[in-house]
JSON list of C-alpha atoms in Angstrom, two decimals:
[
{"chain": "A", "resi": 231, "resn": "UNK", "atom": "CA", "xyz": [-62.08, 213.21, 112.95]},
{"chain": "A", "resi": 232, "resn": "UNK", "atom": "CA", "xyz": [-61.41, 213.22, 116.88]},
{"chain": "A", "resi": 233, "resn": "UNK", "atom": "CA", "xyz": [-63.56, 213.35, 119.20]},
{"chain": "A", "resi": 234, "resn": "UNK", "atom": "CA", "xyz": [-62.75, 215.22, 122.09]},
{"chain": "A", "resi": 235, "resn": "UNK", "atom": "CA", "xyz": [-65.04, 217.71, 125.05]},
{"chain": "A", "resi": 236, "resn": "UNK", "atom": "CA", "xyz": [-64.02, 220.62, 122.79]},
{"chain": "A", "resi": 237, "resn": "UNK", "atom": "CA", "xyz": [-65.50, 219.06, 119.66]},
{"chain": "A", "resi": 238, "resn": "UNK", "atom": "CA", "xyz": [-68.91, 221.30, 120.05]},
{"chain": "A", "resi": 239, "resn": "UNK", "atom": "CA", "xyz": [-67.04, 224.62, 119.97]},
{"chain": "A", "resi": 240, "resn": "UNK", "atom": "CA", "xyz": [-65.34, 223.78, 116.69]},
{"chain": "A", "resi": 241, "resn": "UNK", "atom": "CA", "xyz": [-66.87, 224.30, 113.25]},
{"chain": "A", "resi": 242, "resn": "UNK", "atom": "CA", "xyz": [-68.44, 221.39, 111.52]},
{"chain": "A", "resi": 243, "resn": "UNK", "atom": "CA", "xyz": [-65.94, 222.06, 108.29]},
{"chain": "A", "resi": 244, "resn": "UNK", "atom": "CA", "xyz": [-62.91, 220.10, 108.51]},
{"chain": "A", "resi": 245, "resn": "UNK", "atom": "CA", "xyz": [-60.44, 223.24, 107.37]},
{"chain": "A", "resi": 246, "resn": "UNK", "atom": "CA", "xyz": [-62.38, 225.22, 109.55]},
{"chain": "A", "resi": 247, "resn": "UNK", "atom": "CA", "xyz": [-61.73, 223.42, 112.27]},
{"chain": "A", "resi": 248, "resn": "UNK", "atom": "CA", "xyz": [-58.05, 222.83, 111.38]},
{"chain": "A", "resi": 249, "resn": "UNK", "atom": "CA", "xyz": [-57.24, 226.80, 111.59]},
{"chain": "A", "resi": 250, "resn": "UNK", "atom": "CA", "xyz": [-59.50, 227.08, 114.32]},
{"chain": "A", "resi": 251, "resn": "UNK", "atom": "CA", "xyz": [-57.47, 224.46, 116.11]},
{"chain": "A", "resi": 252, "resn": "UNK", "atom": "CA", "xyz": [-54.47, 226.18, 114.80]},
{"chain": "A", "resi": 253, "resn": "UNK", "atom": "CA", "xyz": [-55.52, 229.42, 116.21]},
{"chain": "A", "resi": 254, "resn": "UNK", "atom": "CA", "xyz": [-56.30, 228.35, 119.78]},
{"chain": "A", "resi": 255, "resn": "UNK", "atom": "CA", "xyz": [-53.20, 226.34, 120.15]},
{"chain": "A", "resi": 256, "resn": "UNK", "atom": "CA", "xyz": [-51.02, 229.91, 118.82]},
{"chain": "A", "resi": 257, "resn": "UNK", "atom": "CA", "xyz": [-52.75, 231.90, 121.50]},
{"chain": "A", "resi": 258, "resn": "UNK", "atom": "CA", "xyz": [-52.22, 228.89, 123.81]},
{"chain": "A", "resi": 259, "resn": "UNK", "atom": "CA", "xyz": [-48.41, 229.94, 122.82]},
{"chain": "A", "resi": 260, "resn": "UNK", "atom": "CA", "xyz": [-48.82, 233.55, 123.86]},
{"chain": "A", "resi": 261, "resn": "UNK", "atom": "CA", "xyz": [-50.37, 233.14, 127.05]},
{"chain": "A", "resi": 262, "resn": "UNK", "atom": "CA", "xyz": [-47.67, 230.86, 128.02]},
{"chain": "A", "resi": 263, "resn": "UNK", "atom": "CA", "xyz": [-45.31, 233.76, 126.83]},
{"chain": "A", "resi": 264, "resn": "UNK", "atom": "CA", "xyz": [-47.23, 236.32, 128.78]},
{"chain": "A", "resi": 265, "resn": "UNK", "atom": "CA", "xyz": [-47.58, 234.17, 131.94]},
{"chain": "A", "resi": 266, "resn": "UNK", "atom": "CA", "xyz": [-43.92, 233.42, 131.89]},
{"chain": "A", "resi": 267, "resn": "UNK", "atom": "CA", "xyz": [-43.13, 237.12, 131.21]},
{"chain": "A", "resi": 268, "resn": "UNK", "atom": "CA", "xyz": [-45.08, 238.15, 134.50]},
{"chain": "A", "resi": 269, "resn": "UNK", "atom": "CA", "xyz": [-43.99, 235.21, 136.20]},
{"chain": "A", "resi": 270, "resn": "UNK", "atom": "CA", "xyz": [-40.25, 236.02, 135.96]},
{"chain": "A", "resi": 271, "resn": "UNK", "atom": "CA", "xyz": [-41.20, 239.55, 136.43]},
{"chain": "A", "resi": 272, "resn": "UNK", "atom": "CA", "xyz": [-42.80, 239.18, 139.22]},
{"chain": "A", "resi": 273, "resn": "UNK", "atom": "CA", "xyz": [-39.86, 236.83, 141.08]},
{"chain": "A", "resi": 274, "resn": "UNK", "atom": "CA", "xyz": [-36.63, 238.51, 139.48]},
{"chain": "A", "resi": 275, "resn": "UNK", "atom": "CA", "xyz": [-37.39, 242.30, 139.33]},
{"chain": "A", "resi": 276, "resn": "UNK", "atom": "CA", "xyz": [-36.85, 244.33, 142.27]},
{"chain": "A", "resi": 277, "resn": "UNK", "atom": "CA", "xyz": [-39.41, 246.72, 142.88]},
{"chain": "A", "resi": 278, "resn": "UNK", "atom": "CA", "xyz": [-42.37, 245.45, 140.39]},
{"chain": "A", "resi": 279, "resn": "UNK", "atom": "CA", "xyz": [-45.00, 243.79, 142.66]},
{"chain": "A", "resi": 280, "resn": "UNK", "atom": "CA", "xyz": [-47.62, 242.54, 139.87]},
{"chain": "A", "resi": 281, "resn": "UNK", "atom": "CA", "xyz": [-51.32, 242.56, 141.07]},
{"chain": "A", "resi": 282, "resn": "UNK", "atom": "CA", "xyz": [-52.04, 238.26, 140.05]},
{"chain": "A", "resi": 283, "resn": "UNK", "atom": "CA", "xyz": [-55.82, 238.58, 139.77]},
{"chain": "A", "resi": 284, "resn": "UNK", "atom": "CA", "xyz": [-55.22, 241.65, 137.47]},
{"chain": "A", "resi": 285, "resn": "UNK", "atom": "CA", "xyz": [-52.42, 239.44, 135.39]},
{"chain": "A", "resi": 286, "resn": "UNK", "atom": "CA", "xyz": [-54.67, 236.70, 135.11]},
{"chain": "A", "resi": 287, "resn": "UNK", "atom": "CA", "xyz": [-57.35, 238.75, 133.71]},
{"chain": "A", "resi": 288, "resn": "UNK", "atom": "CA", "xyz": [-55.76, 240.32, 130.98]},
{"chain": "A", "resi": 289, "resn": "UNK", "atom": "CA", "xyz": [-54.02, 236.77, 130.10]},
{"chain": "A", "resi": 290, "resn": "UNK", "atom": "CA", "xyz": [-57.54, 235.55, 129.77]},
{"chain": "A", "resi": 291, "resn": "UNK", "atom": "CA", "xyz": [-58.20, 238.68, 127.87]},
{"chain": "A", "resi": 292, "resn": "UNK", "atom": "CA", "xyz": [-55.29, 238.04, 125.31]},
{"chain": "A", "resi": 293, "resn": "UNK", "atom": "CA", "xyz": [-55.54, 234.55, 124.71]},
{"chain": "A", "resi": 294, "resn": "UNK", "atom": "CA", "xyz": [-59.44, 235.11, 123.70]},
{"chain": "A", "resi": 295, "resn": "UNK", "atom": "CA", "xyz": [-58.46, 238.45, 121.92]},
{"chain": "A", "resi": 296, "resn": "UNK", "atom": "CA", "xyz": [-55.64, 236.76, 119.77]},
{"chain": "A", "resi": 297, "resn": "UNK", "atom": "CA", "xyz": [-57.74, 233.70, 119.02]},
{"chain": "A", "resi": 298, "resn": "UNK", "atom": "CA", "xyz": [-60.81, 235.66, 117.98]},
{"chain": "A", "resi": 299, "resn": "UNK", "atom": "CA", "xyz": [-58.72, 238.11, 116.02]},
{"chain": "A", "resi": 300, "resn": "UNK", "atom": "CA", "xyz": [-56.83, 235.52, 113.83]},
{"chain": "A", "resi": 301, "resn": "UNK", "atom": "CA", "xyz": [-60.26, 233.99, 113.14]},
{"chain": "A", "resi": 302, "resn": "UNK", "atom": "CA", "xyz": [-61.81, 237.19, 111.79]},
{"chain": "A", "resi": 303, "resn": "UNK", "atom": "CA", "xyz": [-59.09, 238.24, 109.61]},
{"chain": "A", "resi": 304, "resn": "UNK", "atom": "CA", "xyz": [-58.56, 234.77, 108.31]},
{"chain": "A", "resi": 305, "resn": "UNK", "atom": "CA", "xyz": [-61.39, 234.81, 105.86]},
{"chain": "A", "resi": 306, "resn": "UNK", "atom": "CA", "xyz": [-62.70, 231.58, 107.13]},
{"chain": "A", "resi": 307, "resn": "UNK", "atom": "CA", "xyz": [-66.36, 232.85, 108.20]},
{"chain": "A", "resi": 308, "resn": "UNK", "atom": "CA", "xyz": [-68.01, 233.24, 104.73]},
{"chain": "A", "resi": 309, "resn": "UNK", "atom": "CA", "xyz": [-67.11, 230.71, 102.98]},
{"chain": "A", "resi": 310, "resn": "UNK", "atom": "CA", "xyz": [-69.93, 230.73, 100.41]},
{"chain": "A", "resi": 311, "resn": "UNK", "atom": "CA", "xyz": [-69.35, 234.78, 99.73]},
{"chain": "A", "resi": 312, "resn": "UNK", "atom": "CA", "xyz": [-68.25, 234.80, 95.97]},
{"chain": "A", "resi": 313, "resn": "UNK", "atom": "CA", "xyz": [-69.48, 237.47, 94.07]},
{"chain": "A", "resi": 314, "resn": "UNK", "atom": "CA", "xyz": [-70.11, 241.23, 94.63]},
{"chain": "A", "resi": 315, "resn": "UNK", "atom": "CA", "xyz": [-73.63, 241.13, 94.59]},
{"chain": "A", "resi": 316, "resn": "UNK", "atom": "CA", "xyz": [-73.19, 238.45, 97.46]},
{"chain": "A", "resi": 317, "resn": "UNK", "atom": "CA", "xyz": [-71.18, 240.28, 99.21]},
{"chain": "A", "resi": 318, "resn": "UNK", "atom": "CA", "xyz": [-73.46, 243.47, 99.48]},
{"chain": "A", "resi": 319, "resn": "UNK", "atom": "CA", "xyz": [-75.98, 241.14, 100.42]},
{"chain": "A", "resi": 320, "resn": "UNK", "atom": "CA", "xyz": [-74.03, 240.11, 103.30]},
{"chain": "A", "resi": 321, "resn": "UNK", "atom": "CA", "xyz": [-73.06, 243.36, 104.29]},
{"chain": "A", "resi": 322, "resn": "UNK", "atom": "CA", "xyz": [-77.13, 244.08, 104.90]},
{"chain": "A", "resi": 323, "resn": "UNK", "atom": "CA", "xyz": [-77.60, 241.01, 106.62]},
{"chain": "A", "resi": 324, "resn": "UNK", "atom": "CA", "xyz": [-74.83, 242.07, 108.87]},
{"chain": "A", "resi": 325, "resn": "UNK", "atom": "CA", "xyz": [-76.09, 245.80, 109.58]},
{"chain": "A", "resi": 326, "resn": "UNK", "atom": "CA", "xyz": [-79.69, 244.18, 110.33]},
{"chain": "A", "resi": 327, "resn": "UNK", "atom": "CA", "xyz": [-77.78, 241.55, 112.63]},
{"chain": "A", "resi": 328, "resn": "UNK", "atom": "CA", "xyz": [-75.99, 244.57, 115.09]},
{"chain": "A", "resi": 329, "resn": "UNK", "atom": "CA", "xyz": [-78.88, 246.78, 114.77]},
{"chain": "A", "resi": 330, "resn": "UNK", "atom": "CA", "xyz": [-81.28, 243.52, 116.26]},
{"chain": "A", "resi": 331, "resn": "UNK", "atom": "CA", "xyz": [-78.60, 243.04, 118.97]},
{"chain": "A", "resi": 332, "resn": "UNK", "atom": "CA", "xyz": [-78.60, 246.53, 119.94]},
{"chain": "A", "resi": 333, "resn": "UNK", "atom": "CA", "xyz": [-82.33, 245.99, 119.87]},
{"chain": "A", "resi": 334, "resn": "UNK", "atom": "CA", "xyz": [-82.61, 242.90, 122.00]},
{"chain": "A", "resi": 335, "resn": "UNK", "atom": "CA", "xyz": [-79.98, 244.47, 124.50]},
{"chain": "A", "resi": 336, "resn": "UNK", "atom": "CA", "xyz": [-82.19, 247.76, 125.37]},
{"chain": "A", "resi": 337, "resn": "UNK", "atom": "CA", "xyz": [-84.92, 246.00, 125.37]},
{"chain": "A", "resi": 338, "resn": "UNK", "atom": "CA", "xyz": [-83.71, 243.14, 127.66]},
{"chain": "A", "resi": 339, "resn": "UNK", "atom": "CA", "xyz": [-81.55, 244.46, 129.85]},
{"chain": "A", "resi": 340, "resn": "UNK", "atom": "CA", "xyz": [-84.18, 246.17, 132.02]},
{"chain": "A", "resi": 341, "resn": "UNK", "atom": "CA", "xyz": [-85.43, 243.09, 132.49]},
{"chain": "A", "resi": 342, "resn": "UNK", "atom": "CA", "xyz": [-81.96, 242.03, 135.30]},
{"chain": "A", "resi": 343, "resn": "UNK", "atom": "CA", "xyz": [-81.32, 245.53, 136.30]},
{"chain": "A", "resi": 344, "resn": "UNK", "atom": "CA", "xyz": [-83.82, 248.63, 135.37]},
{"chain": "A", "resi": 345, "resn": "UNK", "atom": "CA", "xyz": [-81.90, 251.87, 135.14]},
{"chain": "A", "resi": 346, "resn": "UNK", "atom": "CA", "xyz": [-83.49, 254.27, 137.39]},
{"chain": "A", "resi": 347, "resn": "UNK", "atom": "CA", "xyz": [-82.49, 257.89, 136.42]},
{"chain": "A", "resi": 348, "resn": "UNK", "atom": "CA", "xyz": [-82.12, 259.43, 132.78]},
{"chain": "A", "resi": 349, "resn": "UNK", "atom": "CA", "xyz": [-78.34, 259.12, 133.29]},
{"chain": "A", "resi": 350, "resn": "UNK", "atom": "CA", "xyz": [-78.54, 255.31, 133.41]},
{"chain": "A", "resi": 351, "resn": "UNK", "atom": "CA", "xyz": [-80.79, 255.19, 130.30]},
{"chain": "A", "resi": 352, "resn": "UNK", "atom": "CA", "xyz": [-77.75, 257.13, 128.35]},
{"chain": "A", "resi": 353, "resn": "UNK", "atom": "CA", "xyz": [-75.70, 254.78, 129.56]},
{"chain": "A", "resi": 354, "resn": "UNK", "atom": "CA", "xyz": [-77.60, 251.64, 128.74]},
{"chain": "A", "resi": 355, "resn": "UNK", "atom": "CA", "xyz": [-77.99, 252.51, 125.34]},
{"chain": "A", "resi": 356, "resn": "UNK", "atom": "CA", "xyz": [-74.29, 254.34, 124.61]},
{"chain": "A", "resi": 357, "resn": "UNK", "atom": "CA", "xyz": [-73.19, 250.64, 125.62]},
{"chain": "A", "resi": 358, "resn": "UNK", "atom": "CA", "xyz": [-75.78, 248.68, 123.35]},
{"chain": "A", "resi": 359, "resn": "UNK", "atom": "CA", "xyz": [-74.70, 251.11, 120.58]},
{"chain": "A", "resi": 360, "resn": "UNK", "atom": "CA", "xyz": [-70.99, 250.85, 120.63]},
{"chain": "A", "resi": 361, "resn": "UNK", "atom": "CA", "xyz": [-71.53, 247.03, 121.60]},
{"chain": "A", "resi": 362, "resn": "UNK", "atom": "CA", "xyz": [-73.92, 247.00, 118.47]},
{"chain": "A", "resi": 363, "resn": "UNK", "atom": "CA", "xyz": [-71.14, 248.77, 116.23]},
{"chain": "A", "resi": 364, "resn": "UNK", "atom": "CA", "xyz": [-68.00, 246.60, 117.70]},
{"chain": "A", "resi": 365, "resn": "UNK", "atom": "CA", "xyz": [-70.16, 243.49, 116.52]},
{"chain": "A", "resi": 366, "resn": "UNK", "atom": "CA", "xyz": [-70.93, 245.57, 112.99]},
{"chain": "A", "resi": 367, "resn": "UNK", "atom": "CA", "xyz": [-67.06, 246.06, 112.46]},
{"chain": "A", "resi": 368, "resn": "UNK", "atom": "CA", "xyz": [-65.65, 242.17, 113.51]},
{"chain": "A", "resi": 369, "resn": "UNK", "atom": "CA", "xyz": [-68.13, 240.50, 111.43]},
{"chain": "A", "resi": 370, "resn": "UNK", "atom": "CA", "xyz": [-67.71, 243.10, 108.62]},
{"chain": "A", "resi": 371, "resn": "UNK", "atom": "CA", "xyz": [-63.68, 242.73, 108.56]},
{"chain": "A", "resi": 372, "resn": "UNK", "atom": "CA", "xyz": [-64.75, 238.89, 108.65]},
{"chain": "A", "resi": 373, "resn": "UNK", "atom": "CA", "xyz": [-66.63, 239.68, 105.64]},
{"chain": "A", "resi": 374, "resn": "UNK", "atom": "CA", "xyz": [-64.25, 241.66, 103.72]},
{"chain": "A", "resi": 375, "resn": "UNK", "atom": "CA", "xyz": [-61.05, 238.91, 104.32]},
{"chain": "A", "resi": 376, "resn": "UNK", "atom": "CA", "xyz": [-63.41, 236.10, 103.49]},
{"chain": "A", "resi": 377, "resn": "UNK", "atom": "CA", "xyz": [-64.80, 237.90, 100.08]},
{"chain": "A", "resi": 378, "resn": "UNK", "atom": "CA", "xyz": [-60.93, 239.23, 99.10]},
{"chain": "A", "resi": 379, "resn": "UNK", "atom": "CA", "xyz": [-59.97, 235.13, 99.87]},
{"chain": "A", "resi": 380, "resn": "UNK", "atom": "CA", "xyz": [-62.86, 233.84, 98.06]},
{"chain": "A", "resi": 381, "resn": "UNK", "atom": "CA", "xyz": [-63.63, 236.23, 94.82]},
{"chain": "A", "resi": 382, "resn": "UNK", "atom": "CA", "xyz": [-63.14, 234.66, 91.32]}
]
């Protein structure tokens, strides 16, 4: 195996780190695509003046949301999920896991920045809860590819 500075982001599993490798070198792809696209908009169409702090942003946005998405519906996550009775387990561990991180986030975030009216307590936790249930739903799809990939 290579050594390289990215070697502590990737997974310790050599096929792991092969599609994860994989993935991040496709979305590497598409924000070259996208980044060309706006480039050539940008100089060739008449009329389309392209805000480049607001291009660059969502080309960040879609390299890291095309690389995370290929890695959750790959299956590669749970490798050791087998058997139904695994897989509910799982499932638990998961709702216990975004319930904590709602949790920790209302219960930390006062700590940078304490809301000061009722308004900016609804706030607070709407966000923790949706952030809470986006985290349920990735790691649950993870779940559910990796089970249907790995079921006997």
């Amino acid at each position: 195996m290579m050594k390289s500075w990215l070697s502590f982001l990737l997974p310790k599993d050599e096929y792991r780190e092969k599609m994860t490798l994989y993935f991040l070198s496709e979305g590497s792809i598409v924000l070259l695509f996208y980044l060309l696209t706006v480039f050539i908009m940008n100089k060739f169409v008449p009329g389309i003046q392209i805000d480049w702090e607001f291009s660059l942003f969502i080309g960040i946005w879609i390299f890291i949301g095309y690389v995370l998405l290929r890695y959750i519906t790959s299956g590669l996550e749970y490798t050791d999920i087998i058997t139904e009775t695994d897989n509910k387990r799982q499932r638990k561990v998961l709702l216990v896991k975004s319930s904590g991180f709602v949790l920790t986030f209302i219960l930390l975030y006062p700590v940078f920045s304490l809301p000061a009216n009722a308004g900016e307590w609804l706030s607070l936790i709407a966000l923790s809860v949706l952030a809470g249930i986006l985290l349920f739903f990735m790691d649950y799809l993870s779940l559910k590819k990796s089970y249907e990939k790995n079921k006997v």
